[in-house]
PDB file of C-alpha atoms in Angstrom:
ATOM      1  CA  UNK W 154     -12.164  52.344  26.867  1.00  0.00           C
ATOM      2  CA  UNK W 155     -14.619  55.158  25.620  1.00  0.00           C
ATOM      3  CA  UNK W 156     -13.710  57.335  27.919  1.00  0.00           C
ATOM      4  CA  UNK W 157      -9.894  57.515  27.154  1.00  0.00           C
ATOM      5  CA  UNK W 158     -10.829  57.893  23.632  1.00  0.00           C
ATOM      6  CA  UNK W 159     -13.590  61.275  24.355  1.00  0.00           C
ATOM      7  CA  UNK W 160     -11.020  62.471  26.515  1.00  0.00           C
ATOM      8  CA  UNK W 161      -8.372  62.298  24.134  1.00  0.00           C
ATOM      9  CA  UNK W 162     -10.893  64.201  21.140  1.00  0.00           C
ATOM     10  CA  UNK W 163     -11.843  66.647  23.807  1.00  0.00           C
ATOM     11  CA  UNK W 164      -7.548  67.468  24.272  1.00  0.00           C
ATOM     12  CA  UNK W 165      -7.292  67.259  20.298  1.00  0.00           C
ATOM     13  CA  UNK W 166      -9.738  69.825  20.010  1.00  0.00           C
ATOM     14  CA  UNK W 167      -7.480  72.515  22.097  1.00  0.00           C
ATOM     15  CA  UNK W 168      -6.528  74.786  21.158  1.00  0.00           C
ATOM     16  CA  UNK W 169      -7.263  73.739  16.725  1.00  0.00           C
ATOM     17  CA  UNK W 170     -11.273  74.012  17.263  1.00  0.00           C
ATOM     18  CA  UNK W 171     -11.618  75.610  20.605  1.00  0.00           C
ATOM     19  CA  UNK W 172     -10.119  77.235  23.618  1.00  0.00           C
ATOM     20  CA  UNK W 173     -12.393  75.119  25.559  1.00  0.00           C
ATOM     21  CA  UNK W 174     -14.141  71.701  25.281  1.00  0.00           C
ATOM     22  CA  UNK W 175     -16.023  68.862  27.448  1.00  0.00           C
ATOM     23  CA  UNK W 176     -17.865  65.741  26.390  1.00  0.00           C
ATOM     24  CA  UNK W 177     -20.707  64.783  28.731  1.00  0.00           C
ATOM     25  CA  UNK W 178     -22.223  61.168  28.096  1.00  0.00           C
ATOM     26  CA  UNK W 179     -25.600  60.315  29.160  1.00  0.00           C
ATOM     27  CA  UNK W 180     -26.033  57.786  32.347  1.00  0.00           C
ATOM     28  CA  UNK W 181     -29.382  56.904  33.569  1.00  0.00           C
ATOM     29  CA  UNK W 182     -30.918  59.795  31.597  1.00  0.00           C
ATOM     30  CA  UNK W 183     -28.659  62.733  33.589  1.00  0.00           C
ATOM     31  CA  UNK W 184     -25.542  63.882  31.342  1.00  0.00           C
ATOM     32  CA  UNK W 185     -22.025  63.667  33.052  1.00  0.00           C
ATOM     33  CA  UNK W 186     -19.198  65.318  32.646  1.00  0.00           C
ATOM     34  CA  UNK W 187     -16.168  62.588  31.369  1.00  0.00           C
ATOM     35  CA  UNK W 188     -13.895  64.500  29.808  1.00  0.00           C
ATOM     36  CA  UNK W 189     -12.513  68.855  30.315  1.00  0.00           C
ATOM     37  CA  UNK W 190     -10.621  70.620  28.194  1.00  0.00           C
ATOM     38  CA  UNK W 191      -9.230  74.228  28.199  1.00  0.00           C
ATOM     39  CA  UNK W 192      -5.728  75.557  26.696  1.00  0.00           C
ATOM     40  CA  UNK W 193      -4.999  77.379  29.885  1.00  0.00           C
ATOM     41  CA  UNK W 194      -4.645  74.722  32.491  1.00  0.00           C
ATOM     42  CA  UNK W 195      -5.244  77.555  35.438  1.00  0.00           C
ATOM     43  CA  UNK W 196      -8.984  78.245  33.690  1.00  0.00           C
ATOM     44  CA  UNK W 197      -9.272  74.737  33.541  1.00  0.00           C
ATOM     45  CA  UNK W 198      -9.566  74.460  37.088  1.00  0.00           C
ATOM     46  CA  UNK W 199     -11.938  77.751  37.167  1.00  0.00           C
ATOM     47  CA  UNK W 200     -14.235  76.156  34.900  1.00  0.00           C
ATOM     48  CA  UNK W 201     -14.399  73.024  37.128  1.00  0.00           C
ATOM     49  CA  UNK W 202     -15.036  74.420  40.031  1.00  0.00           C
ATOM     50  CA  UNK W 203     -17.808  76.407  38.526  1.00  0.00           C
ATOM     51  CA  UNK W 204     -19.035  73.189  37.521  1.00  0.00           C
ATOM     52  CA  UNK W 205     -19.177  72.321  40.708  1.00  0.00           C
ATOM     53  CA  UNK W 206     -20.475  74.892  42.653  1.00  0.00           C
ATOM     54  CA  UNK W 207     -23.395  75.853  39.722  1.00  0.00           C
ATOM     55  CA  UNK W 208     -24.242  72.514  38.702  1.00  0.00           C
ATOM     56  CA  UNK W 209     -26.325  73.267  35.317  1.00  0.00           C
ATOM     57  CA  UNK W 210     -30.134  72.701  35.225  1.00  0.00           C
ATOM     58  CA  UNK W 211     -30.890  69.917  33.095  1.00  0.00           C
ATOM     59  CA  UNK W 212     -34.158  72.022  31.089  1.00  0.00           C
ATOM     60  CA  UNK W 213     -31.629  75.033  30.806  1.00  0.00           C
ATOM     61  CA  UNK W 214     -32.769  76.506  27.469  1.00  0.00           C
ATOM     62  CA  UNK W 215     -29.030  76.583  26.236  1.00  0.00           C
ATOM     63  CA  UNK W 216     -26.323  74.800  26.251  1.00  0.00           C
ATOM     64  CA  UNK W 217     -26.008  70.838  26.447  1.00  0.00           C
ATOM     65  CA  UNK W 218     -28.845  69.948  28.366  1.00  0.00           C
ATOM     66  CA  UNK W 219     -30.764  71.489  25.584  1.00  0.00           C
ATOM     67  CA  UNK W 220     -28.551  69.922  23.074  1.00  0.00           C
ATOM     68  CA  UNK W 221     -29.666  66.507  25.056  1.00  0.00           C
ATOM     69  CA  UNK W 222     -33.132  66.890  25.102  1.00  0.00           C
ATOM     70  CA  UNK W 223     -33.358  68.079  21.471  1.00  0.00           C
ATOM     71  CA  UNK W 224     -31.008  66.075  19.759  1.00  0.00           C
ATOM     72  CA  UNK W 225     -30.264  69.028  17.940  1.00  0.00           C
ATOM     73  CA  UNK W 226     -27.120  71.320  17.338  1.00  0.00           C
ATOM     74  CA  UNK W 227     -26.878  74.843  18.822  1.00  0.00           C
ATOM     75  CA  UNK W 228     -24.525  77.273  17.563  1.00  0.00           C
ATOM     76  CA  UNK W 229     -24.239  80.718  19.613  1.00  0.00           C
ATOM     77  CA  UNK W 230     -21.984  82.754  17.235  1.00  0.00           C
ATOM     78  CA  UNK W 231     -21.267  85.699  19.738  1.00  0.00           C
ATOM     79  CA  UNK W 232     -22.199  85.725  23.345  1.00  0.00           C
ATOM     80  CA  UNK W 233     -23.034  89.037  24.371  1.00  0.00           C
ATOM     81  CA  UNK W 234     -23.322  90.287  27.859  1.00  0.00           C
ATOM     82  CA  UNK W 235     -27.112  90.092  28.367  1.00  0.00           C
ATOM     83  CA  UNK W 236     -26.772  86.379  27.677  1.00  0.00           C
ATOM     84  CA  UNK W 237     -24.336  86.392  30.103  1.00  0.00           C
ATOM     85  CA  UNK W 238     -26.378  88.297  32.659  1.00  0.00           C
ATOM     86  CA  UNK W 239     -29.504  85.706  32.289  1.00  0.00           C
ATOM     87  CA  UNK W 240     -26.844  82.591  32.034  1.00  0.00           C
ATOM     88  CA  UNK W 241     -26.046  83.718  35.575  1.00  0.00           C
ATOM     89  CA  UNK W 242     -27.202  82.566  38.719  1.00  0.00           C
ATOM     90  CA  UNK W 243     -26.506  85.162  40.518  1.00  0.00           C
ATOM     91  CA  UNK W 244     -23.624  88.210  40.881  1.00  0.00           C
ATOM     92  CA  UNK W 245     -20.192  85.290  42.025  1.00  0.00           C
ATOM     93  CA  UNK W 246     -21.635  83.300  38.851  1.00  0.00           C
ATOM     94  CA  UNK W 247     -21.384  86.369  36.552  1.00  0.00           C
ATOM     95  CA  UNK W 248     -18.361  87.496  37.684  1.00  0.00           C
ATOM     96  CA  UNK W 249     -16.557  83.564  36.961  1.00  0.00           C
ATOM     97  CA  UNK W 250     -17.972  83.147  33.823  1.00  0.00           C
ATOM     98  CA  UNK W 251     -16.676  86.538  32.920  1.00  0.00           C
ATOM     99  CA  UNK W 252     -13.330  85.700  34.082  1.00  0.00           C
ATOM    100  CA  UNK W 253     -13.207  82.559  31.672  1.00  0.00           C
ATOM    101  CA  UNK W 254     -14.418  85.391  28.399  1.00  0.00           C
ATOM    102  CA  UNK W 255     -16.534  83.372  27.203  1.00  0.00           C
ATOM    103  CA  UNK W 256     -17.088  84.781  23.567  1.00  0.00           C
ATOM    104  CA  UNK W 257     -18.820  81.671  21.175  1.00  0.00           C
ATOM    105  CA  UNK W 258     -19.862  78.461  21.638  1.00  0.00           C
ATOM    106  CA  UNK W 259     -21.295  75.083  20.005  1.00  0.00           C
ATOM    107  CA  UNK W 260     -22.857  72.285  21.470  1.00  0.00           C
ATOM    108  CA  UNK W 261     -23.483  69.279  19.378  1.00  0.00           C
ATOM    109  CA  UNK W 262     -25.408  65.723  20.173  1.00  0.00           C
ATOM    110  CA  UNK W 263     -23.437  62.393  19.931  1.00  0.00           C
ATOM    111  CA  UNK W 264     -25.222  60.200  17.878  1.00  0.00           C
ATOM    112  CA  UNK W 265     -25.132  56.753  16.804  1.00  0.00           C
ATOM    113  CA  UNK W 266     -27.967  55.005  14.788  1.00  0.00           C
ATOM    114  CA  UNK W 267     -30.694  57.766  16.420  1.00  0.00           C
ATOM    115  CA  UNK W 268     -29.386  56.653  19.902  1.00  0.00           C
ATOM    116  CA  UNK W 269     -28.502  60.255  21.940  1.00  0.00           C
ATOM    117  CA  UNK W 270     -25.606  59.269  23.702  1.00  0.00           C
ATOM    118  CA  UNK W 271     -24.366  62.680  24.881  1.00  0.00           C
ATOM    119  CA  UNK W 272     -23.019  66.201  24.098  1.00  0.00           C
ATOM    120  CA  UNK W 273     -19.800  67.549  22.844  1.00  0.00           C
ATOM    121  CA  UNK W 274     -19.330  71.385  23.580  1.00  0.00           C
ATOM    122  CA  UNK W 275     -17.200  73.742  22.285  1.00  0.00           C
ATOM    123  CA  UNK W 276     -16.285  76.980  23.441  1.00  0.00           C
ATOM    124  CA  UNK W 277     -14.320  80.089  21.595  1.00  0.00           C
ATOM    125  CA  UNK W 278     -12.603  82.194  24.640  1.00  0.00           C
ATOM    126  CA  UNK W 279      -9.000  83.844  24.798  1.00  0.00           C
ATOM    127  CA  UNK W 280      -8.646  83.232  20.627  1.00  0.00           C
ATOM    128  CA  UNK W 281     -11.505  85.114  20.045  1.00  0.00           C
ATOM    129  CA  UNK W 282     -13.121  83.573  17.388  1.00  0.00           C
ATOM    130  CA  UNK W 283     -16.569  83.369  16.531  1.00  0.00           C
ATOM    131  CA  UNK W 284     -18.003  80.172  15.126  1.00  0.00           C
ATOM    132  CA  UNK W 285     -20.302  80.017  11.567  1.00  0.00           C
ATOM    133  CA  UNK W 286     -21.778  76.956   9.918  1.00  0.00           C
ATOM    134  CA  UNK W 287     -18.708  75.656   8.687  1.00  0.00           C
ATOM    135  CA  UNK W 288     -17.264  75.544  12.243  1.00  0.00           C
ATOM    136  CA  UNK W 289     -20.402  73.482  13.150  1.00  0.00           C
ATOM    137  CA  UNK W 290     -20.484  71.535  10.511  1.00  0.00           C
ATOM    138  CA  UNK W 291     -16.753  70.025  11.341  1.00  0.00           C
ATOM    139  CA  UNK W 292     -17.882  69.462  14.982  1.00  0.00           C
ATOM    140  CA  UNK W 293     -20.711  67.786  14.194  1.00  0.00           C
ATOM    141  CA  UNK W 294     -18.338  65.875  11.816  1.00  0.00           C
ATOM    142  CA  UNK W 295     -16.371  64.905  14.932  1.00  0.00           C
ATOM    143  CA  UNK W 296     -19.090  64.251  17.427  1.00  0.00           C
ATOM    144  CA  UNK W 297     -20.451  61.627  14.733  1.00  0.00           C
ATOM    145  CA  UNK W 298     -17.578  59.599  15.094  1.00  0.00           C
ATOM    146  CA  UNK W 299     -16.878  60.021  18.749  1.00  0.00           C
ATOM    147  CA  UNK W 300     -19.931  58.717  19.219  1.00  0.00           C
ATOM    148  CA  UNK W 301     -19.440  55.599  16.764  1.00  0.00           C
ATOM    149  CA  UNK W 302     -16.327  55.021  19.265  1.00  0.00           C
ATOM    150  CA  UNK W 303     -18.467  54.725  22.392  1.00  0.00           C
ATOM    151  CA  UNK W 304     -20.881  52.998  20.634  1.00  0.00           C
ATOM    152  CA  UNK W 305     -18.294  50.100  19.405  1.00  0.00           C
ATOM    153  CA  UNK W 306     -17.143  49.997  22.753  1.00  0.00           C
ATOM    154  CA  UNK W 307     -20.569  49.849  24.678  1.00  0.00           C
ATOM    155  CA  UNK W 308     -20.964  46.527  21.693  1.00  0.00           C
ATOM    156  CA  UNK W 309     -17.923  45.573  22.606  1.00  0.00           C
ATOM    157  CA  UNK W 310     -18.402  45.533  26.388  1.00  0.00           C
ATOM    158  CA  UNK W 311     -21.726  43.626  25.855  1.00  0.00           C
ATOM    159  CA  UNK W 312     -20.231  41.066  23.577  1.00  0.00           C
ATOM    160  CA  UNK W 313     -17.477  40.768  26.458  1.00  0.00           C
ATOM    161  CA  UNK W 314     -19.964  40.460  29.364  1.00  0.00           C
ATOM    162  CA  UNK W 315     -21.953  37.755  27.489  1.00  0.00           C
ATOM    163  CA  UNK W 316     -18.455  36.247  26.656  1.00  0.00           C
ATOM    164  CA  UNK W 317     -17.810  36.062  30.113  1.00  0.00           C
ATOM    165  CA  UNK W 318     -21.358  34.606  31.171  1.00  0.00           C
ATOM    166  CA  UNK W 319     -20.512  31.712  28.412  1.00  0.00           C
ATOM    167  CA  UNK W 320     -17.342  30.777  30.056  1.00  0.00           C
ATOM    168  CA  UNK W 321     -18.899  30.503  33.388  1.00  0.00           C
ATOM    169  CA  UNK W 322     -22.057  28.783  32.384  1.00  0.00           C
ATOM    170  CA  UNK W 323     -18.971  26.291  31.183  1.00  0.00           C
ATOM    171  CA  UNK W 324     -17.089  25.485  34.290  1.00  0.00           C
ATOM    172  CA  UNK W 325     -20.115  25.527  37.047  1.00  0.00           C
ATOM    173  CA  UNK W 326     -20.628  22.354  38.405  1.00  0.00           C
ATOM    174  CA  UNK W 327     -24.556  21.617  37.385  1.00  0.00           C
ATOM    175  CA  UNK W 328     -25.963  20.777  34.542  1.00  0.00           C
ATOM    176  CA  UNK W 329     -27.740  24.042  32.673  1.00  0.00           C
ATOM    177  CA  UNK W 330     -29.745  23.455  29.297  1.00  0.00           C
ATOM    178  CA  UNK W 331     -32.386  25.831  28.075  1.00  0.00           C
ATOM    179  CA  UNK W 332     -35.605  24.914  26.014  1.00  0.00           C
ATOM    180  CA  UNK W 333     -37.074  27.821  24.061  1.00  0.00           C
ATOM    181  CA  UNK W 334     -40.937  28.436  23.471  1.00  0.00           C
ATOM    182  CA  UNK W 335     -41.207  25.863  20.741  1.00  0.00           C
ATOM    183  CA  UNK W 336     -39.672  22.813  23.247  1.00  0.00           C
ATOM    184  CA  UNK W 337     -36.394  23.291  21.487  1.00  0.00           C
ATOM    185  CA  UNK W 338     -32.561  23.177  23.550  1.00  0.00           C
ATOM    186  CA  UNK W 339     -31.065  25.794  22.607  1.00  0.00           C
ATOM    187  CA  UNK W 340     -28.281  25.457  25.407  1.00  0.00           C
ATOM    188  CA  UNK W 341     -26.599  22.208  27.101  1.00  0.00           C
ATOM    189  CA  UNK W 342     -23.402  23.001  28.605  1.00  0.00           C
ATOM    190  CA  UNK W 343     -20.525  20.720  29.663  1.00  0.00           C
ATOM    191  CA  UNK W 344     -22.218  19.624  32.713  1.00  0.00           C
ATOM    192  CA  UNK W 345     -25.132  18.601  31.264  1.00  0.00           C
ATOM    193  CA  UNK W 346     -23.295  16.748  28.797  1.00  0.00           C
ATOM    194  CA  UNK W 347     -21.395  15.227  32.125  1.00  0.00           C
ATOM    195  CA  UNK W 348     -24.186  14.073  34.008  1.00  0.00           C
ATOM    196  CA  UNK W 349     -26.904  13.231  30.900  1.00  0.00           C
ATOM    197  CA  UNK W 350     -23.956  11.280  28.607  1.00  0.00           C
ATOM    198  CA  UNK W 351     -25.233  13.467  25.865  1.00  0.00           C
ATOM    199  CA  UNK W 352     -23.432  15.499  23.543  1.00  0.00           C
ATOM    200  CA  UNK W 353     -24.119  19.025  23.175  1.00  0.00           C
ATOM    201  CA  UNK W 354     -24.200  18.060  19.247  1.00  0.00           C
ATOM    202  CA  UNK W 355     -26.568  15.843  19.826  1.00  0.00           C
ATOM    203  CA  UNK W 356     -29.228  17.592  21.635  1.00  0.00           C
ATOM    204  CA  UNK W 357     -29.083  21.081  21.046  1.00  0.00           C
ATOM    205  CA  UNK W 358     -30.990  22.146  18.407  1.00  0.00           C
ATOM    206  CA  UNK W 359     -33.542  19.236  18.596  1.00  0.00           C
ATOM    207  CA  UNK W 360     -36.789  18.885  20.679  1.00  0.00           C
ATOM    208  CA  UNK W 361     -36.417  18.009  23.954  1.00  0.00           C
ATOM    209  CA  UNK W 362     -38.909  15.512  23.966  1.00  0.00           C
ATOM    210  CA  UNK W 363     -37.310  13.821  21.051  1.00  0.00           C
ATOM    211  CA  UNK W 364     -33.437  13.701  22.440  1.00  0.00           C
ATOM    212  CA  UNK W 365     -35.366  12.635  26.271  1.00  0.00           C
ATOM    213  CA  UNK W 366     -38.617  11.449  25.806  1.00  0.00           C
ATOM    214  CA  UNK W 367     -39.220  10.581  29.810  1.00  0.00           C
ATOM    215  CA  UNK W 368     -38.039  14.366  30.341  1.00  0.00           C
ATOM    216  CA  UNK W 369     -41.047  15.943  29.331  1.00  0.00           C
ATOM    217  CA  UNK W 370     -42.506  14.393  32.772  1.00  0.00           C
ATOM    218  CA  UNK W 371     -39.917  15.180  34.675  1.00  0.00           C
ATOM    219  CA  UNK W 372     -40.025  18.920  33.744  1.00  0.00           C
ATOM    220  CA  UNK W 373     -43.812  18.810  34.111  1.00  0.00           C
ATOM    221  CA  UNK W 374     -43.310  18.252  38.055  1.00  0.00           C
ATOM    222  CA  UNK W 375     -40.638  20.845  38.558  1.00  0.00           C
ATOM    223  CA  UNK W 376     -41.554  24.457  40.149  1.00  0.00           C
ATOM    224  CA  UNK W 377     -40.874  27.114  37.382  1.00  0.00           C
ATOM    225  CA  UNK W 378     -39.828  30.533  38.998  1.00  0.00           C
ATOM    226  CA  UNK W 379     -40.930  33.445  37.273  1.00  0.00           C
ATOM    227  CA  UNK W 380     -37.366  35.604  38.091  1.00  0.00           C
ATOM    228  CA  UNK W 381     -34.300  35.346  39.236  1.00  0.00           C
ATOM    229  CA  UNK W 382     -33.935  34.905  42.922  1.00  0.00           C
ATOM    230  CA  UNK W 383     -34.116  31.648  45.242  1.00  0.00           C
ATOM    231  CA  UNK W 384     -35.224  28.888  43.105  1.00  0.00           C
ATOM    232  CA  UNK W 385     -37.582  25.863  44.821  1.00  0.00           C
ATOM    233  CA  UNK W 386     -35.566  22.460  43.424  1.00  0.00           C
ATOM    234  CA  UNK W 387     -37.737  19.564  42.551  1.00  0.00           C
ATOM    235  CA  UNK W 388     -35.640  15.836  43.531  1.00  0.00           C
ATOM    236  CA  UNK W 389     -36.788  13.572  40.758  1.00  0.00           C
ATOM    237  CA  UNK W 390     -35.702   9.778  39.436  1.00  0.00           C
ATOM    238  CA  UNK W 391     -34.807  10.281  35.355  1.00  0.00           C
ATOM    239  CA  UNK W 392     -33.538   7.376  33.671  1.00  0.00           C
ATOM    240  CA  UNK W 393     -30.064   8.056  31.825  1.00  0.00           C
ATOM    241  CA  UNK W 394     -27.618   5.965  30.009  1.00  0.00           C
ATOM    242  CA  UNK W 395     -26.530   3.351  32.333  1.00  0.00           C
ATOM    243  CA  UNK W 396     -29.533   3.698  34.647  1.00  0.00           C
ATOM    244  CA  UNK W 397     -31.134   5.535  37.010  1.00  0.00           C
ATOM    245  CA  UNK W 398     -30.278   8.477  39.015  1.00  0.00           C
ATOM    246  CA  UNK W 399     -32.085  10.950  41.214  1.00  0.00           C
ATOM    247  CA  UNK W 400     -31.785  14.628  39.786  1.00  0.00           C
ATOM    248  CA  UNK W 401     -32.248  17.720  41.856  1.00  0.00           C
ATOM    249  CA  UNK W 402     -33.744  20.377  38.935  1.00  0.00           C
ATOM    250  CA  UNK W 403     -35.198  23.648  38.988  1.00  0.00           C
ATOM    251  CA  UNK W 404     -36.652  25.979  36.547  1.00  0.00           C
ATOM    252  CA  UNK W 405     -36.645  29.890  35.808  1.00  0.00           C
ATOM    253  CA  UNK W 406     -38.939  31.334  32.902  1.00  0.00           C
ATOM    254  CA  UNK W 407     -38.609  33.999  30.846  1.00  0.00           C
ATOM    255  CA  UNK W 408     -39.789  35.551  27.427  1.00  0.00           C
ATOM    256  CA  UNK W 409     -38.374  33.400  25.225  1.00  0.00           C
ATOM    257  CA  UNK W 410     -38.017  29.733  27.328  1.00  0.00           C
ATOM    258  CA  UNK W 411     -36.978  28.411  30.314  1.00  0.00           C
ATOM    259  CA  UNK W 412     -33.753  27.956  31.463  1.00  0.00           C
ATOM    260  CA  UNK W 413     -33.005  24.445  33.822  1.00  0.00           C
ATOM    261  CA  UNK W 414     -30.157  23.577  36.332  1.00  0.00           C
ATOM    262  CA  UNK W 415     -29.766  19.860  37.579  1.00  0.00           C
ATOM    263  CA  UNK W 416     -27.294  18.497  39.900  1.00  0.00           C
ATOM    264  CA  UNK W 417     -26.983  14.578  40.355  1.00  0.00           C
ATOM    265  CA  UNK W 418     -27.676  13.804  43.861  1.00  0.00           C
ATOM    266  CA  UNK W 419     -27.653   9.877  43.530  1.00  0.00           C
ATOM    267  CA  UNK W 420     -24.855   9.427  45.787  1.00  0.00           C
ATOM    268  CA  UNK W 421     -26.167  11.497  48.243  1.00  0.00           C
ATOM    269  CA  UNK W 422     -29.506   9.953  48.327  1.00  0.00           C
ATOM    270  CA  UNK W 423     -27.918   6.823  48.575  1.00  0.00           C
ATOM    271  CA  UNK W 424     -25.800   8.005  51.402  1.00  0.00           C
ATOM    272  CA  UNK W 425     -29.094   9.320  53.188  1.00  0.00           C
ATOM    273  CA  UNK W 426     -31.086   5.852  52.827  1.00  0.00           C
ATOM    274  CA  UNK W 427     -27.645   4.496  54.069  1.00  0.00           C
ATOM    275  CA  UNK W 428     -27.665   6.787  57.119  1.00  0.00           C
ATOM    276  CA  UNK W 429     -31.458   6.526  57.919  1.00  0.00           C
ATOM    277  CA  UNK W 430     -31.441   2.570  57.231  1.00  0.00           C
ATOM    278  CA  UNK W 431     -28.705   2.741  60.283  1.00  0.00           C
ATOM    279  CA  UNK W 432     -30.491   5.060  62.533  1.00  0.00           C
ATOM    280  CA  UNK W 433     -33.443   2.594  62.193  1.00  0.00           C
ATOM    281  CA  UNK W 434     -31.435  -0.662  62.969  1.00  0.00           C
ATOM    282  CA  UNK W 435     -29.661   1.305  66.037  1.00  0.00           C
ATOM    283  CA  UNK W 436     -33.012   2.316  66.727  1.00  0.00           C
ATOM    284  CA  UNK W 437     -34.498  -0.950  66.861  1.00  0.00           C
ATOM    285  CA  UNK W 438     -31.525  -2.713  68.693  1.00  0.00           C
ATOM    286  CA  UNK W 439     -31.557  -0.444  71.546  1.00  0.00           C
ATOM    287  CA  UNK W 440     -35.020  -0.975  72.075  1.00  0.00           C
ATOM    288  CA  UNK W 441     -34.557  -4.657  72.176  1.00  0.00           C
TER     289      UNK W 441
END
């Protein structure tokens, strides 16, 4: 959890680096706020609620929108009052930034691998220090591994998502198997294997038209959607192991294949002959 971990470097950092500190992420190109700082808890709340009311402009020439659309480090050694003065939107602004005595400040990107993936500031206020290259050179020290952190964990989350995916592809009921560019399976899950009698060993990684040579019909005479979304199914005889059976199978394409889902409907088709073979006869007897 990322933002347990910024949150817990942005409290680490008070009062040893700074009197003040925040850690914005990026989301959707906009940077927001996840994690406040500020070694007197009453500020604290000042400082958010000038947040709020003077949301900052994201091509501000200071501070971290700056530091986001650079990529670059700032470091504002003193802040004198005529910075103040053109910081502020108007005379209520001036006066609450005032209150929190502002005095120095540094605002460094968080990197990983020349992704920006948000801003760590730092601000100098009731201790009264002023910040010099070495001071920015530690918090850029900091931000670099901060944003290794949210980097493992955005990995991390993928690698879980597509872990998930896996395990449902697993337990749905109909048979999924996808053929890549070349006409090779590169997927056949359990209920493929179910349905087919094939292994998963013994198809994936082969050409389809090798493991199930009547398949390359079949798949020539199913609709192939071009996204995800409701999906036109194709009812088709394939001959399996042990016979014949009536699939229902429809396609979705995409860059690098196409992915298939089959059901077997044989049952059910026999069931429907069944039903309309009865109609007919009841049909034909009460006419007689």
């Amino acid at each position: 959890e990322y933002r347990a971990t910024l949150a817990a470097v942005a409290k680490l950092a008070v009062p040893q680096i700074a009197d003040w500190s925040r850690v914005d992420v990026l989301d959707d190109g906009r940077l927001r706020t996840v994690a406040v700082e500020h070694v007197d808890p009453h500020k604290l709340e000042l400082a958010l609620e000038l947040a709020r009311r003077y949301p900052e402009d994201p091509d501000a020439q200071q501070g971290p929108p700056l530091a986001a659309r650079t990529g670059a480090s700032e470091l504002v050694p003193e802040i004198t009052e005529e910075q103040l003065a053109e910081l502020a939107v108007d005379d209520l602004h001036l006066g609450l930034v005032r209150e929190l005595g502002f005095t120095s400040y540094m605002c460094v990107p968080l990197k990983a691998h020349d992704r920006l993936l948000g801003v760590m500031t730092f601000v100098s206020a009731e201790s009264g220090r002023r910040y010099g290259p070495d001071d920015l050179a530690l918090a850029e020290e900091l931000a670099r591994r901060a944003a290794t952190a949210i980097e493992n964990a955005q990995l991390y989350r993928e690698v879980e998502e597509r872990a998930q995916a896996g395990r449902v592809l697993e337990t749905v009921g109909d048979g999924v198997f996808l053929v890549d560019d070349q006409g090779v399976v590169r997927l056949w899950n359990q209920a493929a294997e179910a349905i087919t009698g094939l292994p998963r060993g013994k198809v994936v990684g082969e050409r389809l038209d090798e493991v199930l040579p009547g398949w390359h019909d079949v798949l020539s005479r199913v609709p192939v959607a071009g996204a995800p979304g409701p999906i036109p199914a194709e009812t088709l005889p394939v001959e399996l192991t042990g016979g014949e059976r009536w699939l229902s199978i429809s396609g979705v394409g995409f860059e690098e294949g196409t992915v298939y889902a089959f059901r077997d409907i044989t049952e059910e088709r026999a069931l429907e002959e069944l039903r309309q073979d009865l109609v007919a006869t009841v049909s034909h007897e009460l006419r007689t």
